[in-house]
Every structure is written in C-alpha cells, then in structure tokens.
Amino acid sequence: MTGPLALEMKTVSLALAGGEILREISVALPAGEWGFLYGPPGAGKTMLLRLASGSLEPSSGSVARAGRAALILHDHPMDDAAKALDIVARAFGGSDAHGRAQALMEDLGLEAYLNHEPFRLSRGFRKRLAVAEAIASGASLICLDDPFSPLDRVARARTADVLRAAAEAGAAILMSSNDASDGLRFGDRVLLLSAGPGARIVESCENAPRPDAAPEELAALPLRARIEAAL
C-alpha cells in the first residue's frame, strides 16, 4: 500500500537509565495501512509504540506524524466517572456524537454496556471501549499494545472489522501482538524486531490480509514461521 505517510521514524534509538532499548529503528507507515509489530519479550515493542505515538521522545533519530496519534497500552487510563457512551461521544464531538458513538459501540459488541463506567467492565470490554474512543477521536495514527489478547475469537473478529474500517477511512494502525495469526489475518505489513538490548527491526514484510482464512492455511504460510521465530 502506498500513499502519504501517517508515520515516519528515521534511525530512531532509545536509551534509558538501564541501557539501550531500541537501535536505529526506521518505520514508514502510510495512511490506511495496518502494521503488526512482533518481537521477543523485552525487545521494546511497547517503547516503540510510545515513540511512534509521541508519548516518549527518542534519544536520537526523528519521528514525524501526519496528524494526532492515539496510544492504547495495557493499562490505558479512562474516565471511570463517566458512562461508556459519553466517553465515546465526547471523543466524536458534534451534535450527532451520541448516535455515532452508539453505532460504533454496537459494532464492537458493547451495546449492553453503554451506561457502564469503565471500571465496571471486564478487561476485554474495557479494551474495546478504548479502541472505540481512539477511533472516535479521529486520530490519524492509532498505536495499540496487543489489544486482542483479552478477546475471544468473535470479539477479536468484530474489533478487527472496526479497525479495518478505520484504516479504510484513512487512519494508520501500528499494533503489537503475540499471536502470529493476528498479523497474517489482518495486517498489511509485518515488522519483526530482534531481541534486545538494542533491538532492531530485522524484517519489514508486506502481507495480504486473510481475515477468513482457516488456521491450517495460515500455518502453511512462510511468513508464519518467520513471525514465530521472532517471538
């Protein structure tokens, strides 16, 4: 997929007090593309997402974004005093915000939880609410830290459909995962990180999304073995 870049990271490195975490990371993510990030534990996937979104500054190199970024981490903070529907409507803004928010939440399977505060939701439902809020905000780049991990198969598929629709509307998505099938089913690009410290991107692979592929079809893909070797 080609087009204007939503994210461009050029030779980005990150070193913190404990030492070097990421080294010379370069990522070019066009608007409308969904990229999946894989790497072993401790490679710095979360830190890379934070750098991409602007919540963390690199030690060297440059990060350029076409617009505003949204970042959803495992401990994503939400307004626990507000109702779920109001949170998403507030992100949309405008006179029809509540109607748009309800439609989006229904697409994500949240119709029974419109009037729940986030603290009353399970981890999986809370994660989907965070996705809804990010999409409603109109972010041009959505960075997600393994958001599918607490979701069952049906919820994963519904959330993927919503994220794909956001990509088709022009958002770029950068998402970490620990499941090779996620990237093969839904990703336009797969990025493979080496082990740390000083992790690098060792491969950037184009992928044809296969959302309805059978598990055995995914298992036979050469890219599957490369992803699993990176985990």
PDB file of N, CA and C in Angstrom, residues 105-159:
ATOM      1  N   MET A 105     -20.089   1.601  19.086  1.00  0.00           N
ATOM      2  CA  MET A 105     -20.027   0.655  20.196  1.00  0.00           C
ATOM      3  C   MET A 105     -20.811  -0.610  19.886  1.00  0.00           C
ATOM      4  N   GLU A 106     -21.904  -0.491  19.165  1.00  0.00           N
ATOM      5  CA  GLU A 106     -22.643  -1.681  18.746  1.00  0.00           C
ATOM      6  C   GLU A 106     -21.801  -2.530  17.800  1.00  0.00           C
ATOM      7  N   ASP A 107     -21.068  -1.880  16.900  1.00  0.00           N
ATOM      8  CA  ASP A 107     -20.182  -2.637  16.001  1.00  0.00           C
ATOM      9  C   ASP A 107     -19.147  -3.434  16.793  1.00  0.00           C
ATOM     10  N   LEU A 108     -18.747  -2.920  17.952  1.00  0.00           N
ATOM     11  CA  LEU A 108     -17.745  -3.576  18.784  1.00  0.00           C
ATOM     12  C   LEU A 108     -18.352  -4.541  19.801  1.00  0.00           C
ATOM     13  N   GLY A 109     -19.680  -4.708  19.763  1.00  0.00           N
ATOM     14  CA  GLY A 109     -20.331  -5.619  20.700  1.00  0.00           C
ATOM     15  C   GLY A 109     -20.500  -5.053  22.087  1.00  0.00           C
ATOM     16  N   LEU A 110     -20.567  -3.724  22.207  1.00  0.00           N
ATOM     17  CA  LEU A 110     -20.663  -3.064  23.505  1.00  0.00           C
ATOM     18  C   LEU A 110     -22.054  -2.521  23.790  1.00  0.00           C
ATOM     19  N   GLU A 111     -23.061  -2.952  23.028  1.00  0.00           N
ATOM     20  CA  GLU A 111     -24.388  -2.351  23.163  1.00  0.00           C
ATOM     21  C   GLU A 111     -25.005  -2.551  24.548  1.00  0.00           C
ATOM     22  N   ALA A 112     -24.608  -3.593  25.242  1.00  0.00           N
ATOM     23  CA  ALA A 112     -25.161  -3.836  26.580  1.00  0.00           C
ATOM     24  C   ALA A 112     -24.457  -3.031  27.665  1.00  0.00           C
ATOM     25  N   TYR A 113     -23.424  -2.265  27.289  1.00  0.00           N
ATOM     26  CA  TYR A 113     -22.597  -1.596  28.294  1.00  0.00           C
ATOM     27  C   TYR A 113     -22.520  -0.085  28.070  1.00  0.00           C
ATOM     28  N   LEU A 114     -23.477   0.462  27.358  1.00  0.00           N
ATOM     29  CA  LEU A 114     -23.441   1.889  27.039  1.00  0.00           C
ATOM     30  C   LEU A 114     -23.428   2.748  28.287  1.00  0.00           C
ATOM     31  N   ASN A 115     -24.130   2.312  29.322  1.00  0.00           N
ATOM     32  CA  ASN A 115     -24.256   3.119  30.544  1.00  0.00           C
ATOM     33  C   ASN A 115     -23.386   2.607  31.686  1.00  0.00           C
ATOM     34  N   HIS A 116     -22.391   1.803  31.359  1.00  0.00           N
ATOM     35  CA  HIS A 116     -21.439   1.323  32.357  1.00  0.00           C
ATOM     36  C   HIS A 116     -20.228   2.255  32.407  1.00  0.00           C
ATOM     37  N   GLU A 117     -19.713   2.484  33.608  1.00  0.00           N
ATOM     38  CA  GLU A 117     -18.433   3.158  33.739  1.00  0.00           C
ATOM     39  C   GLU A 117     -17.323   2.158  33.422  1.00  0.00           C
ATOM     40  N   PRO A 118     -16.184   2.628  32.920  1.00  0.00           N
ATOM     41  CA  PRO A 118     -15.113   1.702  32.541  1.00  0.00           C
ATOM     42  C   PRO A 118     -14.686   0.743  33.639  1.00  0.00           C
ATOM     43  N   PHE A 119     -14.673   1.193  34.913  1.00  0.00           N
ATOM     44  CA  PHE A 119     -14.203   0.314  35.985  1.00  0.00           C
ATOM     45  C   PHE A 119     -15.119  -0.882  36.181  1.00  0.00           C
ATOM     46  N   ARG A 120     -16.349  -0.823  35.670  1.00  0.00           N
ATOM     47  CA  ARG A 120     -17.286  -1.931  35.797  1.00  0.00           C
ATOM     48  C   ARG A 120     -17.131  -2.951  34.677  1.00  0.00           C
ATOM     49  N   LEU A 121     -16.282  -2.682  33.714  1.00  0.00           N
ATOM     50  CA  LEU A 121     -16.127  -3.551  32.553  1.00  0.00           C
ATOM     51  C   LEU A 121     -14.994  -4.552  32.761  1.00  0.00           C
ATOM     52  N   SER A 122     -15.125  -5.719  32.146  1.00  0.00           N
ATOM     53  CA  SER A 122     -14.034  -6.691  32.123  1.00  0.00           C
ATOM     54  C   SER A 122     -12.885  -6.127  31.295  1.00  0.00           C
ATOM     55  N   ARG A 123     -11.744  -6.763  31.388  1.00  0.00           N
ATOM     56  CA  ARG A 123     -10.566  -6.275  30.653  1.00  0.00           C
ATOM     57  C   ARG A 123     -10.816  -6.232  29.152  1.00  0.00           C
ATOM     58  N   GLY A 124     -11.496  -7.260  28.622  1.00  0.00           N
ATOM     59  CA  GLY A 124     -11.763  -7.290  27.192  1.00  0.00           C
ATOM     60  C   GLY A 124     -12.712  -6.196  26.755  1.00  0.00           C
ATOM     61  N   PHE A 125     -13.784  -5.966  27.514  1.00  0.00           N
ATOM     62  CA  PHE A 125     -14.731  -4.915  27.162  1.00  0.00           C
ATOM     63  C   PHE A 125     -14.087  -3.534  27.315  1.00  0.00           C
ATOM     64  N   ARG A 126     -13.280  -3.379  28.344  1.00  0.00           N
ATOM     65  CA  ARG A 126     -12.597  -2.096  28.543  1.00  0.00           C
ATOM     66  C   ARG A 126     -11.646  -1.822  27.377  1.00  0.00           C
ATOM     67  N   LYS A 127     -10.979  -2.865  26.897  1.00  0.00           N
ATOM     68  CA  LYS A 127     -10.073  -2.686  25.766  1.00  0.00           C
ATOM     69  C   LYS A 127     -10.840  -2.252  24.523  1.00  0.00           C
ATOM     70  N   ARG A 128     -12.006  -2.858  24.292  1.00  0.00           N
ATOM     71  CA  ARG A 128     -12.806  -2.450  23.128  1.00  0.00           C
ATOM     72  C   ARG A 128     -13.317  -1.022  23.274  1.00  0.00           C
ATOM     73  N   LEU A 129     -13.643  -0.619  24.494  1.00  0.00           N
ATOM     74  CA  LEU A 129     -14.065   0.758  24.721  1.00  0.00           C
ATOM     75  C   LEU A 129     -12.922   1.722  24.398  1.00  0.00           C
ATOM     76  N   ALA A 130     -11.705   1.367  24.764  1.00  0.00           N
ATOM     77  CA  ALA A 130     -10.554   2.209  24.448  1.00  0.00           C
ATOM     78  C   ALA A 130     -10.356   2.325  22.942  1.00  0.00           C
ATOM     79  N   VAL A 131     -10.572   1.224  22.220  1.00  0.00           N
ATOM     80  CA  VAL A 131     -10.488   1.258  20.755  1.00  0.00           C
ATOM     81  C   VAL A 131     -11.549   2.204  20.200  1.00  0.00           C
ATOM     82  N   ALA A 132     -12.761   2.114  20.716  1.00  0.00           N
ATOM     83  CA  ALA A 132     -13.835   2.999  20.258  1.00  0.00           C
ATOM     84  C   ALA A 132     -13.473   4.454  20.489  1.00  0.00           C
ATOM     85  N   GLU A 133     -12.945   4.762  21.661  1.00  0.00           N
ATOM     86  CA  GLU A 133     -12.578   6.146  21.972  1.00  0.00           C
ATOM     87  C   GLU A 133     -11.481   6.644  21.029  1.00  0.00           C
ATOM     88  N   ALA A 134     -10.487   5.794  20.738  1.00  0.00           N
ATOM     89  CA  ALA A 134      -9.392   6.185  19.848  1.00  0.00           C
ATOM     90  C   ALA A 134      -9.903   6.472  18.439  1.00  0.00           C
ATOM     91  N   ILE A 135     -10.773   5.602  17.928  1.00  0.00           N
ATOM     92  CA  ILE A 135     -11.319   5.807  16.590  1.00  0.00           C
ATOM     93  C   ILE A 135     -12.181   7.064  16.552  1.00  0.00           C
ATOM     94  N   ALA A 136     -13.016   7.247  17.581  1.00  0.00           N
ATOM     95  CA  ALA A 136     -13.897   8.416  17.630  1.00  0.00           C
ATOM     96  C   ALA A 136     -13.107   9.713  17.681  1.00  0.00           C
ATOM     97  N   SER A 137     -11.905   9.672  18.229  1.00  0.00           N
ATOM     98  CA  SER A 137     -11.103  10.886  18.360  1.00  0.00           C
ATOM     99  C   SER A 137     -10.605  11.397  17.013  1.00  0.00           C
ATOM    100  N   GLY A 138     -10.699  10.565  15.974  1.00  0.00           N
ATOM    101  CA  GLY A 138     -10.234  10.964  14.659  1.00  0.00           C
ATOM    102  C   GLY A 138      -8.731  10.939  14.506  1.00  0.00           C
ATOM    103  N   ALA A 139      -8.033  10.185  15.335  1.00  0.00           N
ATOM    104  CA  ALA A 139      -6.572  10.113  15.253  1.00  0.00           C
ATOM    105  C   ALA A 139      -6.143   9.582  13.887  1.00  0.00           C
ATOM    106  N   SER A 140      -5.102  10.164  13.345  1.00  0.00           N
ATOM    107  CA  SER A 140      -4.586   9.691  12.061  1.00  0.00           C
ATOM    108  C   SER A 140      -3.671   8.491  12.230  1.00  0.00           C
ATOM    109  N   LEU A 141      -3.198   8.262  13.457  1.00  0.00           N
ATOM    110  CA  LEU A 141      -2.353   7.112  13.780  1.00  0.00           C
ATOM    111  C   LEU A 141      -2.859   6.512  15.080  1.00  0.00           C
ATOM    112  N   ILE A 142      -3.157   5.212  15.062  1.00  0.00           N
ATOM    113  CA  ILE A 142      -3.627   4.511  16.250  1.00  0.00           C
ATOM    114  C   ILE A 142      -2.590   3.440  16.602  1.00  0.00           C
ATOM    115  N   CYS A 143      -1.987   3.566  17.776  1.00  0.00           N
ATOM    116  CA  CYS A 143      -0.974   2.626  18.246  1.00  0.00           C
ATOM    117  C   CYS A 143      -1.573   1.775  19.358  1.00  0.00           C
ATOM    118  N   LEU A 144      -1.499   0.459  19.208  1.00  0.00           N
ATOM    119  CA  LEU A 144      -2.161  -0.455  20.139  1.00  0.00           C
ATOM    120  C   LEU A 144      -1.185  -1.522  20.615  1.00  0.00           C
ATOM    121  N   ASP A 145      -1.152  -1.721  21.928  1.00  0.00           N
ATOM    122  CA  ASP A 145      -0.246  -2.695  22.530  1.00  0.00           C
ATOM    123  C   ASP A 145      -1.008  -3.990  22.803  1.00  0.00           C
ATOM    124  N   ASP A 146      -0.916  -4.923  21.874  1.00  0.00           N
ATOM    125  CA  ASP A 146      -1.524  -6.257  21.985  1.00  0.00           C
ATOM    126  C   ASP A 146      -2.983  -6.192  22.464  1.00  0.00           C
ATOM    127  N   PRO A 147      -3.853  -5.461  21.756  1.00  0.00           N
ATOM    128  CA  PRO A 147      -5.226  -5.281  22.247  1.00  0.00           C
ATOM    129  C   PRO A 147      -6.099  -6.516  22.117  1.00  0.00           C
ATOM    130  N   PHE A 148      -5.690  -7.473  21.292  1.00  0.00           N
ATOM    131  CA  PHE A 148      -6.526  -8.655  21.077  1.00  0.00           C
ATOM    132  C   PHE A 148      -6.346  -9.715  22.157  1.00  0.00           C
ATOM    133  N   SER A 149      -5.315  -9.593  22.997  1.00  0.00           N
ATOM    134  CA  SER A 149      -5.007 -10.680  23.930  1.00  0.00           C
ATOM    135  C   SER A 149      -6.153 -11.038  24.872  1.00  0.00           C
ATOM    136  N   PRO A 150      -6.981 -10.078  25.357  1.00  0.00           N
ATOM    137  CA  PRO A 150      -8.065 -10.487  26.250  1.00  0.00           C
ATOM    138  C   PRO A 150      -9.366 -10.837  25.521  1.00  0.00           C
ATOM    139  N   LEU A 151      -9.349 -10.891  24.187  1.00  0.00           N
ATOM    140  CA  LEU A 151     -10.579 -11.062  23.417  1.00  0.00           C
ATOM    141  C   LEU A 151     -10.739 -12.494  22.934  1.00  0.00           C
ATOM    142  N   ASP A 152     -11.982 -12.976  22.936  1.00  0.00           N
ATOM    143  CA  ASP A 152     -12.251 -14.278  22.340  1.00  0.00           C
ATOM    144  C   ASP A 152     -12.322 -14.138  20.822  1.00  0.00           C
ATOM    145  N   ARG A 153     -12.548 -15.238  20.131  1.00  0.00           N
ATOM    146  CA  ARG A 153     -12.485 -15.239  18.664  1.00  0.00           C
ATOM    147  C   ARG A 153     -13.499 -14.284  18.044  1.00  0.00           C
ATOM    148  N   VAL A 154     -14.731 -14.290  18.554  1.00  0.00           N
ATOM    149  CA  VAL A 154     -15.765 -13.435  17.978  1.00  0.00           C
ATOM    150  C   VAL A 154     -15.448 -11.962  18.234  1.00  0.00           C
ATOM    151  N   ALA A 155     -15.064 -11.636  19.466  1.00  0.00           N
ATOM    152  CA  ALA A 155     -14.735 -10.251  19.792  1.00  0.00           C
ATOM    153  C   ALA A 155     -13.518  -9.770  18.999  1.00  0.00           C
ATOM    154  N   ARG A 156     -12.557 -10.652  18.799  1.00  0.00           N
ATOM    155  CA  ARG A 156     -11.364 -10.294  18.018  1.00  0.00           C
ATOM    156  C   ARG A 156     -11.753  -9.949  16.591  1.00  0.00           C
ATOM    157  N   ALA A 157     -12.628 -10.764  15.995  1.00  0.00           N
ATOM    158  CA  ALA A 157     -13.050 -10.514  14.616  1.00  0.00           C
ATOM    159  C   ALA A 157     -13.828  -9.213  14.500  1.00  0.00           C
ATOM    160  N   ARG A 158     -14.715  -8.943  15.464  1.00  0.00           N
ATOM    161  CA  ARG A 158     -15.503  -7.710  15.414  1.00  0.00           C
ATOM    162  C   ARG A 158     -14.608  -6.488  15.590  1.00  0.00           C
ATOM    163  N   THR A 159     -13.655  -6.573  16.493  1.00  0.00           N
ATOM    164  CA  THR A 159     -12.744  -5.456  16.710  1.00  0.00           C
ATOM    165  C   THR A 159     -11.871  -5.240  15.485  1.00  0.00           C
TER     166      THR A 159
END
